[in-house]
PDB file of C-alpha atoms in Angstrom:
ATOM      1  CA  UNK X   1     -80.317  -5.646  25.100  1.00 56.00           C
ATOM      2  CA  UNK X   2     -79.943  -7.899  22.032  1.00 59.00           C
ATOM      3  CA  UNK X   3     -81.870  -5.690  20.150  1.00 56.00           C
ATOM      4  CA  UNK X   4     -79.879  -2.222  21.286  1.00 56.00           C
ATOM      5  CA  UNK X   5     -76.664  -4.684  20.388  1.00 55.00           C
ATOM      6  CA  UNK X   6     -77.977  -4.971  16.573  1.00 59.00           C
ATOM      7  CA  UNK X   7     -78.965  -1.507  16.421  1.00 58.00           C
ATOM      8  CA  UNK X   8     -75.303  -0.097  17.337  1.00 56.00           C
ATOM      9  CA  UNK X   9     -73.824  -2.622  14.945  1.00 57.00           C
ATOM     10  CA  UNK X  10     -75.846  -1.836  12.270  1.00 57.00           C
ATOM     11  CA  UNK X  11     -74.324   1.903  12.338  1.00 68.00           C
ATOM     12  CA  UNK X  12     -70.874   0.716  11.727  1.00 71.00           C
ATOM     13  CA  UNK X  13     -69.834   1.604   8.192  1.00 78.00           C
ATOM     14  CA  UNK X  14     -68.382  -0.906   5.961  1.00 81.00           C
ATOM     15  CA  UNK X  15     -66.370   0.121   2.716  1.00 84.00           C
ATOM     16  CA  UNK X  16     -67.199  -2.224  -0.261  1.00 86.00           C
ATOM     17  CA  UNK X  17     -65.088  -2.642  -3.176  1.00 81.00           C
ATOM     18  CA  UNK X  18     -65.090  -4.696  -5.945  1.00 82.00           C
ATOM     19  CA  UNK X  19     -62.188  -7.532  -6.067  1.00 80.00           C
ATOM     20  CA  UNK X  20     -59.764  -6.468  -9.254  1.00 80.00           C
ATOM     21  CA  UNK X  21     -56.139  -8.013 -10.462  1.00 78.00           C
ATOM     22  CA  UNK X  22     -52.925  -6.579 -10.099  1.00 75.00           C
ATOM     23  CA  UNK X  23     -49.065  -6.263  -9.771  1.00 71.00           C
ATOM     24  CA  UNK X  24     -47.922  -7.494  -6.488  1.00 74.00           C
ATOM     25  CA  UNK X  25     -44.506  -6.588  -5.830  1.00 73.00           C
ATOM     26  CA  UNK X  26     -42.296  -7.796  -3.255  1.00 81.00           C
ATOM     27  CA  UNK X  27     -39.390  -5.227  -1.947  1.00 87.00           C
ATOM     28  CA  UNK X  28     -36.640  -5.274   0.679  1.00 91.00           C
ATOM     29  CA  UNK X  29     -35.372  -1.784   2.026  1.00 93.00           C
ATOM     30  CA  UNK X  30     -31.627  -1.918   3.192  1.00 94.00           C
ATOM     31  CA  UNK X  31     -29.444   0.506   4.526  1.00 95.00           C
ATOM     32  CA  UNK X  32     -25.429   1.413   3.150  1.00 95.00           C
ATOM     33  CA  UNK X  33     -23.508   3.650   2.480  1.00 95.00           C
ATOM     34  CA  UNK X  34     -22.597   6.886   0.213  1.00 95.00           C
ATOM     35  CA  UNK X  35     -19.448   7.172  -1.376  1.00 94.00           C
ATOM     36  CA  UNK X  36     -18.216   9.982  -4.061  1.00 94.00           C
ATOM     37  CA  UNK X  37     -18.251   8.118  -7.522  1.00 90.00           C
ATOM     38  CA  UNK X  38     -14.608   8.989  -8.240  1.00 92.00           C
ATOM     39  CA  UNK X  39     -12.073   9.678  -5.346  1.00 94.00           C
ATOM     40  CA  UNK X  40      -8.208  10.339  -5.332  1.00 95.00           C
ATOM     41  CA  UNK X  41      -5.655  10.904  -2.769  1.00 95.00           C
ATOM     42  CA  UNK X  42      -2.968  13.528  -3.907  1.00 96.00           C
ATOM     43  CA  UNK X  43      -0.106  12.227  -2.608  1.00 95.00           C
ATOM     44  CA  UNK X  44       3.869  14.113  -2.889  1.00 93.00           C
ATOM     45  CA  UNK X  45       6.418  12.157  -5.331  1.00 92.00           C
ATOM     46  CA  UNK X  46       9.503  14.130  -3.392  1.00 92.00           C
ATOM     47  CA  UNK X  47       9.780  15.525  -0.279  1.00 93.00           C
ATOM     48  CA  UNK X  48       9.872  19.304   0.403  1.00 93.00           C
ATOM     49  CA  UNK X  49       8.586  21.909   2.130  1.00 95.00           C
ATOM     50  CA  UNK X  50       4.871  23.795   1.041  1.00 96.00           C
ATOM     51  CA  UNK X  51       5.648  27.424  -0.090  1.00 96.00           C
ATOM     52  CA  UNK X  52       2.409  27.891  -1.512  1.00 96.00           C
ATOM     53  CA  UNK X  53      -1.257  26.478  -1.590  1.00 96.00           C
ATOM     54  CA  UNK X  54      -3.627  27.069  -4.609  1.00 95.00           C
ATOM     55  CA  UNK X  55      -6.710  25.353  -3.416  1.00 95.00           C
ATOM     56  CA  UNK X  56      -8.626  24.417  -0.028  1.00 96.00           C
ATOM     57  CA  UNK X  57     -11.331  22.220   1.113  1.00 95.00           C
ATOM     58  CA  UNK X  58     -14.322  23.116  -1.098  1.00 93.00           C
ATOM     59  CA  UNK X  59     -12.625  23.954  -3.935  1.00 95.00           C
ATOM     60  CA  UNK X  60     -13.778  23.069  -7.125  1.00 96.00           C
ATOM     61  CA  UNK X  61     -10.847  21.881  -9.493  1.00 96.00           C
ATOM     62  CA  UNK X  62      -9.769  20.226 -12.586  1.00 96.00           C
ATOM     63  CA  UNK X  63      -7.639  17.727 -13.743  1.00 96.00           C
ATOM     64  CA  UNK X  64      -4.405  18.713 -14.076  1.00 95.00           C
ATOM     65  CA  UNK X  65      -4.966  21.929 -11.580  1.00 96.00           C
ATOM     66  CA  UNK X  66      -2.586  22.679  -9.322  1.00 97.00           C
ATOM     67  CA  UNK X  67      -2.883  22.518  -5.188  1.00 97.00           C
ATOM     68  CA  UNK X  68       0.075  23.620  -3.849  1.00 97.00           C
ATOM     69  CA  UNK X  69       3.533  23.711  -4.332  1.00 96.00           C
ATOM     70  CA  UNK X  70       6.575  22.930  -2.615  1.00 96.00           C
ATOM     71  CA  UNK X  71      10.281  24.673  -2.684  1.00 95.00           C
ATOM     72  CA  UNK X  72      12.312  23.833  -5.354  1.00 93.00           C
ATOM     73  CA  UNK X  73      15.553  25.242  -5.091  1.00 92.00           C
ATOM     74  CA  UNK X  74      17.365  22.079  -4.944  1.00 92.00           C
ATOM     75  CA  UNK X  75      15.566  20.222  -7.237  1.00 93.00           C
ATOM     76  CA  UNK X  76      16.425  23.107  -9.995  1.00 94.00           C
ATOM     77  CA  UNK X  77      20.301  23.045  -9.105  1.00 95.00           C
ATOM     78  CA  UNK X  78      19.656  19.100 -10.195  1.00 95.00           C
ATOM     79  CA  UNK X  79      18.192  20.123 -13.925  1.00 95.00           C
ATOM     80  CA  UNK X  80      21.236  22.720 -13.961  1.00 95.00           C
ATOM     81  CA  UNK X  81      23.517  20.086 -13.024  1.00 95.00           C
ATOM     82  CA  UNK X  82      21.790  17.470 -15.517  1.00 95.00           C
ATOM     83  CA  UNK X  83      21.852  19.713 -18.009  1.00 95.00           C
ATOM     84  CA  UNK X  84      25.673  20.610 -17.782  1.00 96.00           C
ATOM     85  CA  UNK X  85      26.128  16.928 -17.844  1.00 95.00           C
ATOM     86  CA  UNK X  86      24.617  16.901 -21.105  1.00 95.00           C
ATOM     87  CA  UNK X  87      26.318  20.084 -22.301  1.00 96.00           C
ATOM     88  CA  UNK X  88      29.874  18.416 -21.743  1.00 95.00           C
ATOM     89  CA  UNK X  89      28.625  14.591 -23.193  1.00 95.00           C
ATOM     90  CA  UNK X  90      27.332  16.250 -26.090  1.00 94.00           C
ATOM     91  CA  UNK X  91      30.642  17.871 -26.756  1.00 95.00           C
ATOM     92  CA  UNK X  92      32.539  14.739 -25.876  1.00 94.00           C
ATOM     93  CA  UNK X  93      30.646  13.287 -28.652  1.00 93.00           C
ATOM     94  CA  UNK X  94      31.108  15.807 -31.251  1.00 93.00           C
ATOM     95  CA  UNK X  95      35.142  15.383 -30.504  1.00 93.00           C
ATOM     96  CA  UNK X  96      34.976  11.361 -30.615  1.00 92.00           C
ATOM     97  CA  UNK X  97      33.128  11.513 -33.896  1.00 92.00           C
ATOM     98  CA  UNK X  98      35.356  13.978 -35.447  1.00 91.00           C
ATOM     99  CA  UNK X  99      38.093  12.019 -34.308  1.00 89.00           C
ATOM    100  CA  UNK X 100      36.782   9.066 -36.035  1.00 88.00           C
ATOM    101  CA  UNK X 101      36.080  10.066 -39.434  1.00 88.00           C
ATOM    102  CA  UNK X 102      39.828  11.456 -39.587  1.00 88.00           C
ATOM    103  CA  UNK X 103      40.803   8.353 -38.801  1.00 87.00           C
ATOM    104  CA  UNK X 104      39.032   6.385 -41.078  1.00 85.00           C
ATOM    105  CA  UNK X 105      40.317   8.434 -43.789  1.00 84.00           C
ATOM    106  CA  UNK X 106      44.053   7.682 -42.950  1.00 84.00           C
ATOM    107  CA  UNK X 107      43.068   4.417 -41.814  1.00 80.00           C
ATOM    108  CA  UNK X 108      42.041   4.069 -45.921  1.00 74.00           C
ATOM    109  CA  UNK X 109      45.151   5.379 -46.917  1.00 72.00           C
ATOM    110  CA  UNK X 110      47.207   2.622 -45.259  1.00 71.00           C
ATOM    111  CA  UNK X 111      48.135   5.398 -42.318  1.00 70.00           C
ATOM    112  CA  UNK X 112      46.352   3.416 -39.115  1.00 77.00           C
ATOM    113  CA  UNK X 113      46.049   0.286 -37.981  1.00 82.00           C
ATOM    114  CA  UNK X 114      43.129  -2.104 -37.181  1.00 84.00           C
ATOM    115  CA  UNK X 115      43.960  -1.714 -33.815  1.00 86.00           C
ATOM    116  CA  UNK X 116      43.862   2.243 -33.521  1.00 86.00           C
ATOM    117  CA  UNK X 117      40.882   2.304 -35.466  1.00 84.00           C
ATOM    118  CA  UNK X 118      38.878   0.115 -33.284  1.00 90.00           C
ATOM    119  CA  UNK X 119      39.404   1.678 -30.317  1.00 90.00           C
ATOM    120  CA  UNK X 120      38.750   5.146 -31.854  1.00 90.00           C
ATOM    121  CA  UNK X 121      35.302   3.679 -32.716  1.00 90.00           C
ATOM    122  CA  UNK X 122      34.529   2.175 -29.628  1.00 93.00           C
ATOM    123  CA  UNK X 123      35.595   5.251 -28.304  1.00 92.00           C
ATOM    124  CA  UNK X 124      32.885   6.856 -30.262  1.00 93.00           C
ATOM    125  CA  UNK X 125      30.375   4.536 -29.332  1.00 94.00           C
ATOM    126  CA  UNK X 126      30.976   5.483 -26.149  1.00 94.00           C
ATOM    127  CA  UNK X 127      30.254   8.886 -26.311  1.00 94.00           C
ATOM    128  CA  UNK X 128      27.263   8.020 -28.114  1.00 94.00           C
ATOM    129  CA  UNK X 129      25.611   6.211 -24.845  1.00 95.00           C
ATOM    130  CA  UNK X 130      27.584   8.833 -22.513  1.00 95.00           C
ATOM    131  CA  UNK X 131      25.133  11.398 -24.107  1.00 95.00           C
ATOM    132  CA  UNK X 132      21.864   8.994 -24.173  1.00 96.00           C
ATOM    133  CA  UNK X 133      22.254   8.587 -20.313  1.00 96.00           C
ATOM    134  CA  UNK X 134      22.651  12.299 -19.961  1.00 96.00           C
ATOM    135  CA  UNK X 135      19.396  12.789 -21.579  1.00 95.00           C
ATOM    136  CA  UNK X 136      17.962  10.626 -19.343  1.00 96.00           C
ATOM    137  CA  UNK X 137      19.095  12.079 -16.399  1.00 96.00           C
ATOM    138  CA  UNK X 138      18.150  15.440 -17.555  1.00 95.00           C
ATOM    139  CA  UNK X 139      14.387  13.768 -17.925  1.00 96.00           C
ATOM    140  CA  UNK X 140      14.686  12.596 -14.372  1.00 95.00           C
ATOM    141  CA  UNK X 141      15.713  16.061 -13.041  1.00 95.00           C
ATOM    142  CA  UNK X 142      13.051  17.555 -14.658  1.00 95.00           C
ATOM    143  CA  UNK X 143      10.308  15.270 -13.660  1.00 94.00           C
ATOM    144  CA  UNK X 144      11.270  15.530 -10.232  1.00 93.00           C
ATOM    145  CA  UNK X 145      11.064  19.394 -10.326  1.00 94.00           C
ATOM    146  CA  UNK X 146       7.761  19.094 -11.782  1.00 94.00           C
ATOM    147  CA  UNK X 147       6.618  16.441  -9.196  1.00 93.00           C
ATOM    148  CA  UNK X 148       7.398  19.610  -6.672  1.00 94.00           C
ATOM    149  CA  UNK X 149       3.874  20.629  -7.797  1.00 95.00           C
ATOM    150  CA  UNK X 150       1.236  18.642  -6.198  1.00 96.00           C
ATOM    151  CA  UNK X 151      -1.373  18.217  -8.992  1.00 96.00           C
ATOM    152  CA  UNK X 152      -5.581  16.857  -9.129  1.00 97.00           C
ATOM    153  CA  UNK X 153      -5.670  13.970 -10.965  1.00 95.00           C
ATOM    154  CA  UNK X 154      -9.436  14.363 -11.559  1.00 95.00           C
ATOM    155  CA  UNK X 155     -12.019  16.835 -12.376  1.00 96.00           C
ATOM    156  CA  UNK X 156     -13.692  16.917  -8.437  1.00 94.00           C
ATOM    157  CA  UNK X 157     -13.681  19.101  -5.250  1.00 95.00           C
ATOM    158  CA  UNK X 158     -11.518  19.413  -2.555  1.00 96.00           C
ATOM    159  CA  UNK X 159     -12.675  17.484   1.100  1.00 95.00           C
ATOM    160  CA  UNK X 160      -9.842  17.193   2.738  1.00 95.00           C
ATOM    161  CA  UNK X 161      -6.366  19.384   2.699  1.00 96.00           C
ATOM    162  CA  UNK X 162      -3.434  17.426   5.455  1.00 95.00           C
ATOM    163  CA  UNK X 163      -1.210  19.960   4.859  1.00 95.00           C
ATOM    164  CA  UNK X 164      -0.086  23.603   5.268  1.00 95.00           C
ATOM    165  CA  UNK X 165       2.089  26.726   4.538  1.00 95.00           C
ATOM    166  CA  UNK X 166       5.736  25.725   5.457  1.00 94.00           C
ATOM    167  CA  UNK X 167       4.793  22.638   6.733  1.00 95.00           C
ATOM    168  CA  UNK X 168       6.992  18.979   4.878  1.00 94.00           C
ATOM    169  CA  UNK X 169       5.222  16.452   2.858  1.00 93.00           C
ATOM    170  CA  UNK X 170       6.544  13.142   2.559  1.00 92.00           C
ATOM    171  CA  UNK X 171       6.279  11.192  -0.413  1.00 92.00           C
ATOM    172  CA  UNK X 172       3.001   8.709  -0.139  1.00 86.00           C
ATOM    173  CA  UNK X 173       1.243  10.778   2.453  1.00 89.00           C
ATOM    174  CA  UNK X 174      -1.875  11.932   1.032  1.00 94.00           C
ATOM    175  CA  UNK X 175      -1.979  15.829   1.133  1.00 96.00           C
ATOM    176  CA  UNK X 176      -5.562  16.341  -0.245  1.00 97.00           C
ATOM    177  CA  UNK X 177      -8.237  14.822  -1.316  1.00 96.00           C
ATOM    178  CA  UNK X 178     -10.469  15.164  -4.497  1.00 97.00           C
ATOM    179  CA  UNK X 179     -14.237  13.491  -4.958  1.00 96.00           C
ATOM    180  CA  UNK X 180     -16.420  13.525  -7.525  1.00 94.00           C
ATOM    181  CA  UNK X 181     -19.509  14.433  -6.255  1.00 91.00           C
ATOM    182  CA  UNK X 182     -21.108  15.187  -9.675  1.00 89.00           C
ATOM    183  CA  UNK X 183     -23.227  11.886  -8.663  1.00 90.00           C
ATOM    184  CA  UNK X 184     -22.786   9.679  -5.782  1.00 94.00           C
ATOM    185  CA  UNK X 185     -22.745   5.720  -5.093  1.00 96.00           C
ATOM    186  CA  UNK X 186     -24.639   3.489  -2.557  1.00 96.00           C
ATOM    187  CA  UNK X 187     -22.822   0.310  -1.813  1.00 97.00           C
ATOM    188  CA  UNK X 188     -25.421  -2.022   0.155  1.00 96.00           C
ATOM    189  CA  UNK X 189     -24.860  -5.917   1.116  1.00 96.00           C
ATOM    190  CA  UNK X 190     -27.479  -8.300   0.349  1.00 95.00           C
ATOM    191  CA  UNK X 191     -27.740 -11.604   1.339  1.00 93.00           C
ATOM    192  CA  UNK X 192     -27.899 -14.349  -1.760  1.00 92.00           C
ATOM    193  CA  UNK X 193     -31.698 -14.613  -1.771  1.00 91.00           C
ATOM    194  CA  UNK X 194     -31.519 -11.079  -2.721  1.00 92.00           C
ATOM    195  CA  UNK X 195     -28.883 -11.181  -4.848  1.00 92.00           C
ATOM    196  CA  UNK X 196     -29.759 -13.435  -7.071  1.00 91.00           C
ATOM    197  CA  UNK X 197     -32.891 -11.604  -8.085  1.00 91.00           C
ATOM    198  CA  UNK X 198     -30.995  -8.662  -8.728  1.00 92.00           C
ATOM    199  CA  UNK X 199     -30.374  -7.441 -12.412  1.00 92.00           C
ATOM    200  CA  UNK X 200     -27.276  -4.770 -13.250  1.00 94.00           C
ATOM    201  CA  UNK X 201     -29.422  -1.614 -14.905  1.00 94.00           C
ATOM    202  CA  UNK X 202     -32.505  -1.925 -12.799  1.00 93.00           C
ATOM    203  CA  UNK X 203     -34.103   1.235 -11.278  1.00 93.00           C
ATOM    204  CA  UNK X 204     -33.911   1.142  -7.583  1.00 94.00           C
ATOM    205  CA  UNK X 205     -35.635   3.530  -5.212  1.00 94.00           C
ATOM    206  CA  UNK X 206     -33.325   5.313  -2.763  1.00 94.00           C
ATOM    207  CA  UNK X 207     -34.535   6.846   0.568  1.00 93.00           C
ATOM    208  CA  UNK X 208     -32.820   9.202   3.205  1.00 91.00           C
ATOM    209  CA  UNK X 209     -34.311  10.007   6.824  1.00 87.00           C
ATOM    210  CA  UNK X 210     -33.037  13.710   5.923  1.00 86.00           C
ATOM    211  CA  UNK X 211     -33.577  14.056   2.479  1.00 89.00           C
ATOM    212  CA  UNK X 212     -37.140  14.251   1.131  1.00 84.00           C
ATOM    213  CA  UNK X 213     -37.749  13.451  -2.549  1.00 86.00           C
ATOM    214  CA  UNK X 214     -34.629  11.425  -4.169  1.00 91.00           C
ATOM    215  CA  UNK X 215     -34.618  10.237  -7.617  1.00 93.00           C
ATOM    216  CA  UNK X 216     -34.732   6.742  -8.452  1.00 93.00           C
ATOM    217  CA  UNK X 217     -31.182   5.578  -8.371  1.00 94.00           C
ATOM    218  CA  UNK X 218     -29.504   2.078 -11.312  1.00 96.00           C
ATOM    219  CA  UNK X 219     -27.714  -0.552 -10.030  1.00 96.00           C
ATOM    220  CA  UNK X 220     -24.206  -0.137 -11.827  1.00 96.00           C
ATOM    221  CA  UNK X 221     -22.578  -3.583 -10.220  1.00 95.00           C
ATOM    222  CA  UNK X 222     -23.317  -7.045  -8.022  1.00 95.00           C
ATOM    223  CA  UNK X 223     -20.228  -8.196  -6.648  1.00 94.00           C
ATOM    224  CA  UNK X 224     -20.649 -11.843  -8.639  1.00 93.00           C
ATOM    225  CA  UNK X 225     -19.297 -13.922  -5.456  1.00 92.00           C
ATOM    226  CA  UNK X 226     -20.094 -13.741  -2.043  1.00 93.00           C
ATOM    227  CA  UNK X 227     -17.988 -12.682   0.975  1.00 92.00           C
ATOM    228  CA  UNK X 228     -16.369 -15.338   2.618  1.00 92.00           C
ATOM    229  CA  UNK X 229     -17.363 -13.924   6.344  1.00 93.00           C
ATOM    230  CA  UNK X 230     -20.535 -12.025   5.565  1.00 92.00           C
ATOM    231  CA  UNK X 231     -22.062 -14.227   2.898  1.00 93.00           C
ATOM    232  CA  UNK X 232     -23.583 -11.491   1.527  1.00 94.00           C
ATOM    233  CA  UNK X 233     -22.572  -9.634  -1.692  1.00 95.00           C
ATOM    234  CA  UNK X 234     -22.042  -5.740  -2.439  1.00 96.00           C
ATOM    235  CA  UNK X 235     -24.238  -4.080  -5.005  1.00 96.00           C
ATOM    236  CA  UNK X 236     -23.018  -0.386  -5.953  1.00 97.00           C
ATOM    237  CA  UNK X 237     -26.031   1.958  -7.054  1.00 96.00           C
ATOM    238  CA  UNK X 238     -25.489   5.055  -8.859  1.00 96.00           C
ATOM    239  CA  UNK X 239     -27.331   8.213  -7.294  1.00 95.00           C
ATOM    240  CA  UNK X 240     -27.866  11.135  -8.422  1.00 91.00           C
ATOM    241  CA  UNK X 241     -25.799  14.339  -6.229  1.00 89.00           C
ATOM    242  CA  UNK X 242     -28.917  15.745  -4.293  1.00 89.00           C
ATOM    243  CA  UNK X 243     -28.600  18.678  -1.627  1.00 87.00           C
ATOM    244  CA  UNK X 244     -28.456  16.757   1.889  1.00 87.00           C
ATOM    245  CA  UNK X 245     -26.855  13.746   0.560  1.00 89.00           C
ATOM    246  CA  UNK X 246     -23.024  13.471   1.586  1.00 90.00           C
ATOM    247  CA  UNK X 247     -20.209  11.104   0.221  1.00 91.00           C
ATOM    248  CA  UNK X 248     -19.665   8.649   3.502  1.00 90.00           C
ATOM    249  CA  UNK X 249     -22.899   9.808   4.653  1.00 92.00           C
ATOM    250  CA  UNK X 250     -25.974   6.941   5.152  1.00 93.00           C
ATOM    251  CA  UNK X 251     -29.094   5.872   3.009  1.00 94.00           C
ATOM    252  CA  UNK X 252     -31.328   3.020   1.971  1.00 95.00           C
ATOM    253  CA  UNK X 253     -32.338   0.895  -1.041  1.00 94.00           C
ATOM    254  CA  UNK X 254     -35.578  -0.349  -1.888  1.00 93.00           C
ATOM    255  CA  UNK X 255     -35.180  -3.373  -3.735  1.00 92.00           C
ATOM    256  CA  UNK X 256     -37.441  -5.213  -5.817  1.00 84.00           C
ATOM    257  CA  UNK X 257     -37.183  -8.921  -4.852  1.00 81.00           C
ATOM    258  CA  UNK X 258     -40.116 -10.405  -6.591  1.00 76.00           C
ATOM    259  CA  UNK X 259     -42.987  -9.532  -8.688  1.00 72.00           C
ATOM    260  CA  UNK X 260     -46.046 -11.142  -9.338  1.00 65.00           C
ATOM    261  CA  UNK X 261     -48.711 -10.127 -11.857  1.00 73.00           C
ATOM    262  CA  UNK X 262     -52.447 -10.297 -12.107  1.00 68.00           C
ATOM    263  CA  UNK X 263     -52.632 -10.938  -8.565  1.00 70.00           C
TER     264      UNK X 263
END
């Protein structure tokens, strides 16, 4: 029986390979989340009603494009009215001036007194800032008749529209939304044994239980403190937009923690 035993374990194969030195490196994988690497709320400066939408979720848009707009009958009779109001201080202005330099010249002929003059320049004067705050005004009016267009403040896409045809905005409630999603973020938290071996600009692989190959992604930021609850700090990693990956959506970061060489 010994002897069978020797036979069977002499037909057990056994790999040999000769010892060599390498890199060893040490990596932790950790899970966070996706966010778009620019994202704005559009949100109404005046309240009105939506008479007409130019873009919808999915939309592609630029800066400056406009999203919908809202009615602006009112807010037009307010630059007519501002700029009546400048209309008549304008006028009164051109009269008080007039007025003044006639006086001055009797005044120099010994015709007016002091007094008379005085008040005709301060009259004047008057005018003068009568027709400065009607410019102003007329500047409000018209900014609030262009704030009746809701605008994109970045170059992006449309994920989320709040509102609709006929429907009221208020002012601070966020009609759409706009991301980026020419490239993507992962924000992951690391405790402070991590973080501390952690260099902004290092190459960081990035892995997705739906997506197959995804490129290397850089860490942009470490959050240089600690939270105060978590004790663990935020590190923001810049990823490349890849089909499958969603802003809000989930993945993981393999991070190198330690190296060691000629191992």
């Amino acid at each position: 029986s010994d002897l069978a035993a020797t036979e069977a374990s002499a037909t057990v194969p056994v790999e040999v390979v000769a010892a060599e030195t390498t890199d060893l490196v040490e990596t932790v994988r950790v899970a966070g989340s996706l966010r778009a690497r620019h994202e704005a709320d559009v949100v109404a400066d005046v309240p009105g009603r939506v008479v007409s939408l130019a873009a919808d979720v999915g939309s592609v848009v630029h800066k400056g494009e406009a999203l919908a707009r809202l009615e602006t009958t009112e807010l037009a009779l307010g630059v007519e009215q501002a700029e009546a109001g400048l209309a008549m201080a304008e006028a009164g202005r051109t009269t008080a001036a007039r007025d003044l330099e006639a006086a001055r010249t009797v005044a120099g002929a010994g015709g007016m007194s002091a007094t008379q003059l005085a008040a005709l320049e301060a009259r004047a004067a008057t005018a003068d800032a009568q027709v400065k705050q009607a410019k102003a005004g007329l500047g409000v009016a018209r900014a609030r008749l262009a704030d009746a267009t809701l605008v994109s403040p970045i170059d992006g896409t449309v994920t989320r529209r709040a509102t609709d045809l006929g429907r009221m905005v208020s002012p601070g409630a966020p009609a759409f939304t706009v991301q980026d999603l020419s490239g993507l973020e992962l924000v992951v938290s690391v405790d402070e044994r991590v973080a501390a071996r952690l260099v902004s600009g290092a190459t960081v692989g990035v892995r997705s239980d739906h997506v197959a190959a995804i490129p290397d992604g850089t860490i942009t930021s470490i959050q240089p403190a600690l939270d105060a609850v978590s004790k663990k700090a935020e590190v923001v990693i810049a990823v490349a937009s890849v089909a499958g990956l969603l802003s809000h959506g989930t993945a993981s970061a393999v991070l190198e923690v330690g190296r060691g060489t000629g191992v």
